[in-house]
XYZ file of C-alpha atoms in Angstrom:
691
model
C -5.418 21.445 5.253
C -4.052 18.495 2.898
C -5.135 15.198 4.317
C -1.085 13.973 4.354
C 0.571 17.127 4.552
C 3.869 14.641 5.197
C 3.356 12.726 2.437
C 1.535 9.785 1.829
C 2.648 6.480 3.852
C 2.895 4.565 0.935
C 6.172 5.403 -0.889
C 4.478 4.589 -4.408
C 1.817 6.427 -3.972
C 4.080 9.932 -3.441
C 7.223 9.742 -4.861
C 7.669 13.581 -5.043
C 7.579 13.944 -1.300
C 9.673 11.088 -0.929
C 12.682 12.444 -3.345
C 12.420 15.544 -1.974
C 12.688 14.644 1.807
C 14.174 11.192 1.452
C 16.732 10.180 4.688
C 19.897 8.501 3.474
C 19.825 6.524 6.686
C 23.287 4.004 7.158
C 21.078 1.079 6.133
C 20.601 3.092 2.514
C 24.731 4.008 2.285
C 25.300 0.138 3.317
C 22.996 -1.434 -0.260
C 24.848 1.607 -1.981
C 28.368 0.795 -1.242
C 27.890 -3.135 -1.351
C 27.050 -6.011 -2.171
C 26.870 -8.243 0.420
C 23.891 -8.046 1.745
C 21.662 -8.811 -0.837
C 18.516 -9.940 1.071
C 16.508 -7.513 3.241
C 14.538 -7.960 6.063
C 12.239 -5.221 7.937
C 8.938 -4.940 9.531
C 5.581 -3.055 7.976
C 6.194 0.622 7.773
C 9.981 0.558 7.685
C 10.456 1.535 4.346
C 11.038 -1.121 1.699
C 9.702 -0.051 -0.831
C 11.156 3.426 -0.193
C 14.419 2.126 -0.484
C 13.616 0.066 -3.170
C 12.682 3.589 -5.265
C 15.808 5.911 -3.962
C 18.046 2.757 -5.248
C 16.945 2.244 -8.580
C 16.648 5.744 -9.168
C 20.157 5.998 -8.042
C 21.738 3.301 -9.975
C 19.559 4.204 -12.704
C 21.976 7.218 -13.121
C 24.811 5.285 -13.351
C 26.105 4.722 -16.647
C 25.980 1.465 -18.876
C 23.993 0.323 -15.563
C 20.419 -1.605 -16.492
C 17.962 -1.779 -13.656
C 14.789 -4.153 -13.082
C 12.460 -3.772 -10.660
C 10.723 -7.083 -9.700
C 6.913 -7.483 -8.060
C 5.077 -10.385 -8.259
C 1.377 -10.316 -8.288
C -1.058 -11.837 -6.432
C -3.446 -13.803 -8.296
C -0.341 -15.448 -10.220
C 1.322 -16.223 -7.155
C -1.789 -17.750 -5.801
C -1.894 -19.681 -8.649
C 1.937 -20.733 -8.852
C 1.090 -22.785 -5.986
C -0.677 -24.746 -7.935
C 1.662 -25.723 -10.212
C 4.365 -26.004 -7.100
C 2.287 -28.710 -5.560
C 3.068 -31.445 -8.274
C 6.750 -31.154 -6.477
C 5.176 -33.011 -3.542
C 4.735 -31.627 0.313
C 8.335 -32.023 1.111
C 9.422 -28.762 2.108
C 12.845 -28.628 0.566
C 11.689 -30.541 -2.612
C 8.937 -27.097 -3.014
C 11.954 -24.568 -2.437
C 13.964 -26.315 -4.487
C 11.607 -26.584 -7.382
C 10.354 -23.233 -5.982
C 14.932 -21.845 -6.706
C 15.228 -23.249 -9.771
C 11.464 -21.364 -11.559
C 12.575 -18.146 -9.600
C 16.512 -18.104 -11.191
C 15.149 -19.315 -14.666
C 12.581 -16.947 -14.362
C 15.315 -14.276 -12.970
C 17.804 -14.917 -16.157
C 15.197 -14.415 -18.926
C 13.941 -11.680 -17.280
C 17.772 -9.929 -17.716
C 17.724 -11.866 -21.723
C 14.382 -9.785 -22.628
C 16.239 -6.522 -21.319
C 19.284 -6.849 -23.193
C 17.501 -8.012 -26.598
C 14.764 -5.303 -25.712
C 17.837 -2.517 -25.858
C 18.994 -1.111 -28.817
C 22.703 -1.589 -28.376
C 22.910 -4.637 -26.159
C 20.792 -7.170 -28.225
C 23.997 -7.156 -30.649
C 25.749 -9.039 -27.776
C 22.919 -11.240 -27.263
C 23.442 -15.165 -28.312
C 20.261 -15.307 -29.599
C 20.430 -18.121 -31.406
C 21.728 -20.742 -28.382
C 18.694 -19.789 -26.673
C 16.147 -19.016 -29.384
C 13.815 -21.779 -27.717
C 13.525 -20.309 -24.347
C 12.770 -16.805 -26.102
C 10.088 -17.736 -28.078
C 8.679 -19.641 -24.766
C 8.938 -16.919 -22.194
C 6.481 -13.550 -22.389
C 7.259 -10.473 -23.750
C 8.493 -7.722 -21.120
C 5.010 -6.034 -20.348
C 4.079 -9.518 -18.871
C 4.515 -10.145 -15.191
C 7.104 -11.940 -14.138
C 4.907 -14.354 -11.953
C 2.614 -15.284 -15.006
C 5.287 -15.952 -17.096
C 7.313 -18.435 -15.091
C 4.020 -20.191 -14.234
C 2.883 -21.064 -17.669
C 6.599 -21.767 -18.455
C 5.628 -24.642 -15.565
C 2.338 -25.781 -16.971
C 4.439 -26.247 -20.446
C 7.144 -28.000 -19.195
C 4.938 -30.643 -16.727
C 2.115 -30.989 -19.423
C 4.710 -32.518 -22.208
C 6.131 -34.941 -19.860
C 5.758 -38.805 -20.333
C 3.757 -41.255 -18.168
C 3.408 -40.434 -14.094
C 6.749 -38.775 -12.949
C 7.850 -38.255 -8.869
C 8.420 -35.126 -7.286
C 11.946 -35.765 -7.305
C 12.545 -36.526 -11.024
C 10.196 -33.031 -11.843
C 12.914 -31.518 -10.034
C 16.045 -33.071 -11.854
C 14.161 -32.630 -15.136
C 13.424 -28.602 -14.209
C 17.075 -28.515 -13.759
C 17.413 -30.412 -17.650
C 14.837 -27.985 -19.291
C 15.830 -24.787 -17.849
C 19.625 -24.798 -18.768
C 21.154 -22.134 -16.471
C 24.375 -22.613 -17.620
C 23.910 -22.452 -21.062
C 21.796 -19.096 -19.756
C 24.457 -17.928 -17.138
C 27.061 -18.037 -20.258
C 24.771 -15.964 -22.295
C 24.525 -13.821 -20.300
C 28.265 -13.048 -19.082
C 29.307 -12.929 -22.281
C 27.193 -10.245 -23.119
C 27.470 -8.340 -20.432
C 31.417 -9.023 -20.587
C 30.987 -7.489 -24.297
C 29.376 -4.601 -23.548
C 30.349 -3.156 -20.075
C 27.244 -3.163 -18.907
C 25.980 -4.315 -15.271
C 22.626 -4.878 -14.633
C 20.798 -4.443 -10.941
C 17.707 -6.458 -9.761
C 15.575 -4.897 -7.182
C 12.490 -7.610 -5.890
C 9.856 -5.915 -3.641
C 6.226 -6.633 -2.276
C 7.170 -10.206 -2.300
C 4.773 -11.024 -0.106
C 1.924 -10.759 -2.645
C -0.507 -13.756 -2.333
C 1.514 -15.094 0.579
C -0.020 -17.899 2.788
C 2.118 -18.127 5.886
C 1.954 -22.385 5.541
C 4.647 -24.812 3.951
C 4.157 -23.717 -0.007
C 3.741 -20.141 0.880
C 7.324 -20.144 2.454
C 8.886 -22.289 0.480
C 7.923 -20.101 -2.946
C 8.948 -17.111 -0.974
C 12.000 -19.023 0.580
C 13.136 -20.442 -3.443
C 13.352 -16.693 -5.102
C 15.521 -15.571 -1.932
C 17.998 -18.324 -2.327
C 18.055 -17.876 -6.398
C 18.982 -13.833 -5.412
C 21.534 -14.887 -3.611
C 22.788 -17.437 -6.371
C 22.481 -14.977 -8.792
C 25.353 -12.452 -6.895
C 27.563 -15.843 -6.657
C 26.870 -17.345 -10.584
C 26.980 -13.980 -12.414
C 29.939 -12.552 -11.018
C 28.837 -8.731 -10.475
C 27.531 -8.325 -13.634
C 24.032 -8.907 -12.504
C 23.587 -7.872 -8.936
C 20.228 -8.318 -7.107
C 18.132 -7.413 -3.772
C 15.289 -8.964 -2.291
C 12.867 -6.991 0.185
C 10.935 -9.224 2.548
C 8.796 -8.564 5.898
C 10.343 -10.029 8.678
C 7.173 -12.483 9.539
C 8.161 -14.281 6.174
C 12.415 -14.294 6.901
C 10.963 -15.388 10.302
C 9.249 -18.396 8.675
C 12.088 -19.103 6.681
C 14.193 -19.306 9.404
C 12.251 -22.069 10.975
C 11.142 -23.905 8.503
C 14.534 -24.020 6.514
C 17.215 -26.372 7.766
C 19.820 -24.548 5.526
C 19.131 -21.368 6.980
C 21.481 -20.026 9.369
C 24.058 -21.851 6.364
C 23.188 -20.122 2.836
C 20.622 -17.263 4.301
C 21.568 -15.844 7.641
C 25.093 -13.799 6.474
C 23.539 -12.102 3.595
C 20.965 -10.525 4.977
C 20.701 -6.498 6.341
C 18.116 -5.712 8.858
C 16.168 -2.478 8.723
C 16.851 -0.614 11.615
C 15.135 2.970 13.316
C 15.839 5.223 15.876
C 15.003 8.474 17.139
C 18.064 9.781 15.234
C 16.783 8.778 12.028
C 13.193 9.349 12.340
C 13.740 12.718 13.767
C 15.902 13.675 10.638
C 13.346 11.769 8.527
C 9.508 13.926 9.884
C 12.081 17.455 10.128
C 12.529 16.784 6.358
C 8.948 16.093 5.322
C 8.084 19.569 7.823
C 10.618 21.288 5.778
C 8.704 19.861 2.710
C 5.161 20.306 3.470
C 5.703 24.322 5.003
C 8.164 25.826 1.984
C 10.580 26.022 4.862
C 14.274 27.264 4.914
C 14.946 26.705 8.413
C 17.988 24.307 8.344
C 18.211 23.299 12.247
C 16.256 20.433 12.682
C 15.312 21.567 16.133
C 14.199 24.816 15.338
C 12.082 23.380 12.032
C 10.281 21.149 14.519
C 9.402 23.534 17.050
C 8.562 25.916 14.124
C 5.539 23.816 13.908
C 4.470 22.721 17.455
C 3.678 23.641 20.735
C 3.358 23.017 24.806
C 4.556 19.981 25.317
C 5.829 18.505 22.125
C 8.742 21.695 21.252
C 12.087 20.347 21.306
C 12.950 17.049 21.359
C 11.744 16.080 24.857
C 8.151 16.600 22.819
C 9.351 14.695 20.125
C 9.973 11.967 22.335
C 6.933 11.797 23.525
C 4.788 11.802 20.164
C 7.626 8.345 18.968
C 6.714 6.959 22.348
C 3.234 6.282 21.011
C 4.395 4.727 17.854
C 6.462 1.254 17.241
C 9.226 3.522 16.099
C 8.350 2.957 11.998
C 8.295 5.599 9.629
C 5.032 5.020 8.936
C 3.912 4.709 12.356
C 5.397 8.895 13.449
C 3.502 9.860 9.530
C 0.297 8.374 10.133
C 0.425 10.203 13.660
C 1.769 13.150 12.275
C -0.357 13.934 9.457
C -3.949 13.041 11.945
C -2.697 15.406 14.072
C -1.644 18.211 11.791
C -5.513 17.325 10.351
C -7.161 17.725 13.884
C -5.299 21.058 14.305
C -6.034 22.652 10.970
C -9.233 21.681 12.190
C -8.821 24.807 14.672
C -7.376 26.825 12.232
C -3.989 25.760 13.658
C -0.581 24.848 11.557
C 1.145 24.419 14.939
C 0.183 21.095 16.721
C -0.313 20.503 20.787
C -0.083 17.410 22.881
C -3.549 16.548 22.820
C -3.783 16.563 19.003
C -1.059 13.765 19.319
C -3.004 11.781 22.122
C -6.496 12.084 20.409
C -5.010 10.618 17.243
C -2.684 7.910 19.051
C -6.090 6.706 20.808
C -8.423 6.772 17.535
C -5.484 4.687 15.052
C -5.384 2.309 18.408
C -9.303 2.374 18.096
C -9.433 2.039 14.412
C -6.403 -1.066 14.936
C -8.556 -3.085 17.006
C -11.612 -2.583 15.014
C -9.667 -3.859 11.783
C -8.539 -6.902 13.798
C -11.924 -7.498 15.052
C -13.496 -6.947 11.530
C -10.871 -9.140 9.880
C -11.756 -12.449 12.113
C -15.269 -11.609 12.865
C -15.838 -15.366 10.700
C -13.119 -17.356 12.296
C -13.049 -15.877 15.296
C -16.490 -14.663 16.746
C -15.590 -14.746 19.902
C -12.505 -12.460 20.067
C -14.360 -9.259 20.907
C -15.657 -11.210 23.957
C -12.112 -12.509 24.850
C -10.757 -9.102 23.956
C -12.792 -7.278 26.951
C -10.903 -9.380 29.323
C -8.248 -7.054 29.187
C -9.744 -3.712 29.522
C -8.184 -1.324 32.184
C -4.902 -3.726 33.285
C -1.301 -3.349 33.183
C -0.246 -5.075 29.741
C 2.399 -7.463 30.913
C 0.983 -10.148 33.146
C 1.268 -13.929 33.143
C -0.381 -16.690 32.106
C -2.408 -17.656 35.236
C -3.384 -14.400 35.079
C -4.917 -14.285 31.795
C -6.324 -17.852 32.391
C -8.292 -16.229 35.446
C -9.629 -12.709 33.430
C -11.102 -15.034 30.674
C -13.056 -17.464 33.026
C -14.148 -14.368 35.163
C -15.706 -13.362 31.555
C -16.966 -16.602 30.896
C -18.914 -16.791 33.848
C -20.225 -13.373 32.603
C -21.203 -14.092 29.421
C -24.844 -12.875 28.578
C -26.363 -12.225 25.294
C -24.433 -13.453 22.411
C -25.601 -15.093 19.208
C -25.475 -18.561 19.054
C -22.475 -18.384 16.207
C -20.354 -16.608 18.956
C -20.881 -19.068 21.858
C -20.678 -21.916 19.408
C -17.179 -20.815 18.590
C -16.614 -20.452 22.884
C -17.474 -24.157 23.165
C -15.375 -25.274 20.397
C -12.291 -23.845 22.408
C -10.844 -25.767 24.775
C -10.807 -23.778 28.053
C -8.917 -20.197 28.548
C -5.493 -21.920 27.785
C -6.408 -22.337 24.071
C -8.019 -18.937 24.278
C -4.650 -17.652 25.077
C -2.835 -19.735 21.949
C -5.271 -18.328 19.528
C -4.868 -14.514 20.353
C -0.926 -15.257 20.494
C -1.827 -16.630 17.181
C -2.992 -13.415 15.855
C -0.641 -10.766 16.936
C -2.466 -9.670 19.932
C -0.316 -10.567 22.742
C 3.433 -11.037 22.614
C 4.975 -14.539 24.891
C 8.009 -13.322 26.470
C 10.981 -15.163 25.290
C 13.799 -15.376 28.008
C 16.803 -16.400 25.561
C 16.413 -13.342 24.004
C 14.601 -11.379 27.185
C 11.918 -9.786 24.545
C 8.866 -10.644 24.062
C 7.837 -12.262 20.747
C 4.740 -11.775 18.528
C 3.211 -13.947 16.271
C 1.315 -13.191 12.864
C 0.542 -16.452 10.874
C -2.208 -17.337 12.282
C -0.658 -20.897 13.260
C -1.514 -22.658 16.334
C 1.896 -21.927 18.134
C 3.637 -25.168 19.146
C 4.900 -23.371 22.618
C 3.393 -24.675 25.741
C 1.890 -21.607 27.846
C 3.072 -21.929 31.529
C 0.888 -20.837 34.282
C 4.558 -18.629 35.360
C 4.765 -17.732 31.202
C 4.551 -13.850 30.937
C 2.543 -12.304 27.998
C 2.406 -8.541 26.725
C -0.565 -7.498 25.402
C 0.310 -5.925 21.952
C 1.269 -2.014 22.360
C -1.182 -0.565 19.255
C -3.948 -2.206 21.023
C -3.057 -0.235 24.634
C -5.150 2.929 24.138
C -7.904 1.260 22.981
C -8.392 -0.640 25.586
C -7.601 1.854 27.991
C -4.022 1.162 29.133
C -2.690 4.380 28.912
C 0.294 5.040 31.745
C 2.479 2.636 29.898
C 5.838 3.385 27.606
C 7.817 1.230 25.120
C 11.294 1.825 24.081
C 13.621 1.496 20.774
C 14.598 -1.835 21.707
C 11.072 -3.375 22.704
C 9.581 -1.586 19.530
C 12.320 -3.525 17.268
C 10.781 -7.100 18.630
C 7.595 -6.138 18.239
C 5.958 -6.878 14.544
C 2.731 -5.015 13.459
C 0.444 -6.186 11.044
C -1.245 -3.021 9.592
C -2.667 -5.030 6.607
C -4.585 -7.768 8.692
C -4.819 -11.283 6.602
C -6.396 -13.890 7.923
C -4.988 -16.890 7.078
C -6.258 -20.631 6.011
C -4.798 -21.863 9.380
C -7.296 -19.492 11.394
C -10.085 -20.203 8.739
C -9.711 -23.889 9.525
C -9.691 -23.638 13.515
C -13.442 -24.430 13.305
C -13.650 -27.640 10.941
C -10.532 -28.657 12.241
C -12.153 -28.581 15.452
C -15.738 -30.039 15.237
C -13.466 -32.631 12.890
C -11.373 -33.702 16.183
C -14.904 -33.926 17.799
C -16.140 -36.090 14.676
C -13.114 -38.519 14.921
C -13.844 -39.171 18.822
C -17.310 -40.425 17.855
C -15.745 -43.029 15.536
C -13.586 -43.743 18.068
C -15.916 -44.835 20.960
C -16.895 -48.337 20.995
C -19.770 -48.848 20.913
C -22.299 -50.929 24.316
C -21.523 -50.518 27.695
C -17.749 -50.018 27.364
C -18.220 -46.985 25.579
C -21.848 -45.751 27.060
C -19.845 -43.076 29.445
C -18.179 -41.508 26.802
C -20.949 -41.827 24.113
C -22.742 -39.894 27.159
C -20.071 -37.010 27.397
C -19.551 -36.737 23.439
C -23.699 -36.552 22.991
C -23.043 -33.728 25.530
C -20.561 -31.735 24.348
C -22.426 -32.413 20.134
C -25.292 -30.853 21.716
C -24.118 -28.198 23.321
C -22.716 -27.204 20.495
C -25.240 -27.815 17.700
C -27.977 -25.744 20.338
C -25.905 -22.587 21.542
C -27.920 -20.301 22.989
C -31.146 -22.187 21.881
C -31.199 -24.977 25.066
C -29.882 -23.147 28.560
C -28.238 -25.042 31.697
C -27.634 -28.777 29.165
C -26.781 -31.055 32.051
C -25.167 -34.495 32.660
C -26.790 -36.680 35.074
C -28.441 -33.591 36.878
C -30.619 -36.038 39.399
C -27.718 -38.781 39.907
C -29.413 -39.889 43.633
C -32.597 -39.718 42.629
C -35.291 -42.619 41.414
C -35.332 -41.352 37.771
C -32.101 -40.945 36.554
C -32.424 -38.859 32.891
C -29.272 -38.787 31.020
C -29.187 -35.275 29.968
C -31.587 -32.521 30.476
C -31.349 -29.029 28.936
C -33.936 -26.207 29.308
C -35.898 -24.652 26.680
C -36.544 -21.231 26.283
C -38.350 -21.193 23.376
C -36.582 -18.510 22.135
C -36.370 -19.912 18.215
C -39.466 -21.508 16.407
C -38.412 -24.847 17.052
C -38.341 -24.851 20.191
C -41.402 -22.766 20.834
C -43.383 -24.985 18.833
C -41.751 -27.484 21.399
C -42.328 -25.859 23.863
C -46.061 -24.644 23.070
C -47.473 -27.991 21.698
C -46.116 -30.503 23.848
C -45.279 -28.251 26.848
C -41.515 -29.482 27.329
C -40.085 -26.383 29.340
C -37.163 -29.245 30.438
C -35.747 -31.178 27.270
C -34.568 -34.659 27.856
C -31.841 -36.383 26.129
C -31.554 -40.407 27.129
C -28.678 -41.681 25.673
C -27.783 -45.060 23.967
C -24.697 -46.813 23.238
C -25.723 -49.259 20.774
C -28.312 -48.877 17.906
C -31.156 -51.432 18.241
C -33.735 -49.881 20.501
C -35.794 -51.839 22.988
C -39.568 -51.444 24.817
C -37.801 -50.796 27.470
C -36.107 -47.781 26.395
C -39.092 -45.917 25.152
C -41.188 -46.628 28.049
C -38.627 -45.724 30.404
C -38.512 -42.526 28.780
C -42.598 -42.354 29.197
C -41.650 -42.524 32.492
C -39.572 -39.338 32.740
C -42.232 -37.561 31.056
C -44.092 -35.548 33.550
C -44.764 -31.892 34.825
C -41.918 -29.594 33.095
C -40.910 -32.423 31.588
C -43.928 -32.001 29.561
C -44.944 -34.471 26.584
C -42.023 -34.703 24.122
C -38.255 -36.068 24.572
C -35.460 -37.346 22.363
C -33.614 -40.586 22.588
C -30.269 -40.653 20.586
C -28.613 -44.167 19.670
C -25.604 -45.096 17.390
C -27.999 -46.024 14.666
C -27.005 -45.220 10.859
C -30.335 -42.831 10.340
C -33.602 -41.638 11.929
C -35.880 -43.889 10.662
C -38.202 -46.022 12.579
C -37.535 -49.823 12.385
C -41.263 -51.205 11.245
C -43.011 -53.361 14.028
C -40.535 -52.357 16.355
C -40.106 -48.690 17.465
C -42.554 -47.364 14.731
C -45.191 -49.356 16.964
C -43.725 -48.125 20.362
C -43.709 -44.711 19.019
C -47.514 -45.047 18.482
C -48.265 -46.959 21.338
C -46.976 -43.663 23.533
C -48.511 -40.904 21.677
C -52.105 -43.251 21.275
C -52.195 -44.220 24.419
C -50.139 -41.214 26.747
C -50.324 -38.914 24.438
C -46.564 -38.368 24.524
C -43.873 -38.131 21.655
C -40.437 -39.368 21.066
C -38.206 -38.938 18.772
C -35.113 -40.972 17.421
C -31.739 -39.343 16.641
C -29.009 -41.320 15.603
C -25.842 -40.145 15.938
C -25.252 -40.159 12.408
C -27.682 -37.693 11.928
C -25.903 -35.514 14.704
C -22.670 -36.498 13.267
C -24.252 -35.458 9.741
C -25.455 -31.953 11.565
C -21.182 -31.508 12.846
C -20.104 -31.336 9.261
C -22.621 -28.920 7.981
C -21.126 -26.194 10.816
C -18.117 -26.298 9.249
C -19.271 -24.025 7.287
C -19.931 -20.782 9.603
C -23.453 -20.377 7.124
C -24.911 -23.163 7.927
C -24.278 -23.151 11.647
C -28.516 -23.512 12.504
C -29.076 -26.616 10.052
C -29.991 -28.388 12.552
C -33.352 -26.630 13.953
C -34.507 -26.619 10.580
C -33.518 -30.436 10.356
C -35.469 -31.495 13.756
C -38.267 -29.534 12.505
C -38.772 -31.379 9.245
C -38.547 -34.650 11.322
C -41.002 -33.299 13.820
C -43.225 -33.248 10.802
C -42.514 -36.320 9.463
C -43.387 -37.900 12.299
C -46.717 -36.553 12.513
C -47.562 -36.633 9.437
C -46.470 -39.791 7.868
C -45.380 -42.515 10.819
C -48.205 -41.285 13.283
C -51.996 -42.516 12.598
C -54.105 -39.299 11.555
C -56.811 -40.205 13.637
C -54.721 -40.062 16.782
C -54.473 -36.473 18.205
C -53.044 -34.763 20.985
């Protein structure tokens, strides 16, 4: 049996099936009948690309109509970001520059199309716009590449340093948009032609930061401007993903006035999805059955028959064409392995579970570098009800953290860098694993942009596990209705944003800033001890266990920080074998110049399980021993007492934390300490002395 019997889920990969079975929804008909809603918004899998294909086919058949398809290219959008940085950091400035650039680009694409048409080129006043035609690229080049090169040319010709505001003003003059509009309108009025533009895949190269949102916002605004500027002689539609649209609504202060009323939001319900599926079944099995219920029944059995059976299948989806097609394609494939051309509920159930498992595995794989503890936190929510309070979620996370056994150093560092259960919930929200209840809309809101949420998670706040993961988490007795499904934004192609990737760097950076804010001396002593404990826990995660500050507060000998040496790495096995140090002492001094008393104090701590080695951490700028002072004291303890004290500066710890920003360098410290040990033995301690 064919793998995707009901057709490929991507419209551009199976145009023959799409054209043969296309179901004309109300949204499709509305776009045919009116130009009032040029911004078409839909979640992933709601058929935006299918609409673009079918609408363009419709207009291509109309007399005196030219159709242009605009699809930005990912690598050129990324390059465009670099150019648009010259408009500054202000969102409105970037949007203004982006809008001018896209509007110019669209006008030039229209003009190039007219000049390449054997009839229409005679209507173009080529002489008046000759310089624009020469500097613009050919028809076969992508629009993003051409506008990027055009912007670079303009900027390279600048004289002197220009402010972002001046650049935007100069851009308007350079583009001569009024002239281009005049030329286009004259050509189309003389010829009686109309041009229809469809802009799709505006998420190519999209990053959910101010720059990324402003680039798409500028494109959207240019589409709206075209409608008003060219008197319906040029009609343009932009198809964008819902999460990008929501980002624009949040960032653009003029959203309500300029964009909201220009938007058509795509909706699917049971009736439309049933008709779509039956059309596909009819084509897949070359059937002549006209009644849709009979068509469905011909290829289903048991509990799946009739509309009730279709509802059972639909409840395992998020009410979108892509969802139901994926589910049924895989169900028919499973039935085919058992020589059946009808599907039963078990086919649907097994397929839905597999899809859910695949989605969860995709999430874990995509975030394994930037959120390495994700699998541990997700396991907290196995076999529970999907709707719980933040307080209940925090309890589950705390219980999980209390029962962690064997995990990687990198994963433990990620846990230590996270500020408690509430931040875990924030991170799970930012990647779309959980949604938060919005009382004003009476729905759960899901986020997929990777940004840390600005909302406050109260203990009583309700959260919902994303339904696409329910079956993988063992949640099988819950259902979701259409209204709830439409408020859920499921990113099939997970994209790890720059914000996700910066979590580790940001948290480590905050720890480094904290150190620099601690004053040296007695006033900052307590804070420096706490900072050192946090730093050591992160740097030596999984190497040292049970790291405690002042473990013997009531004892005569009050050691600052003590940790258990498991001997699990080469460095700590060396220290355990050579110096018998099972319990590792870190004495903390919030000043630079150590004294002989500091070294003698540590000497008094070293006995039995503490062995013959300890570390002293101070606020010096490096780990070097000062001559005639620290060097003499270290040698004295080494020669007379068989004990080794290693000095560690706070600057050294800061440097090692900085290296840890790169996930590949999370084990760098062990190598550096090992080298330091060798330096003590080979350079600073006399060769005649042996332990």
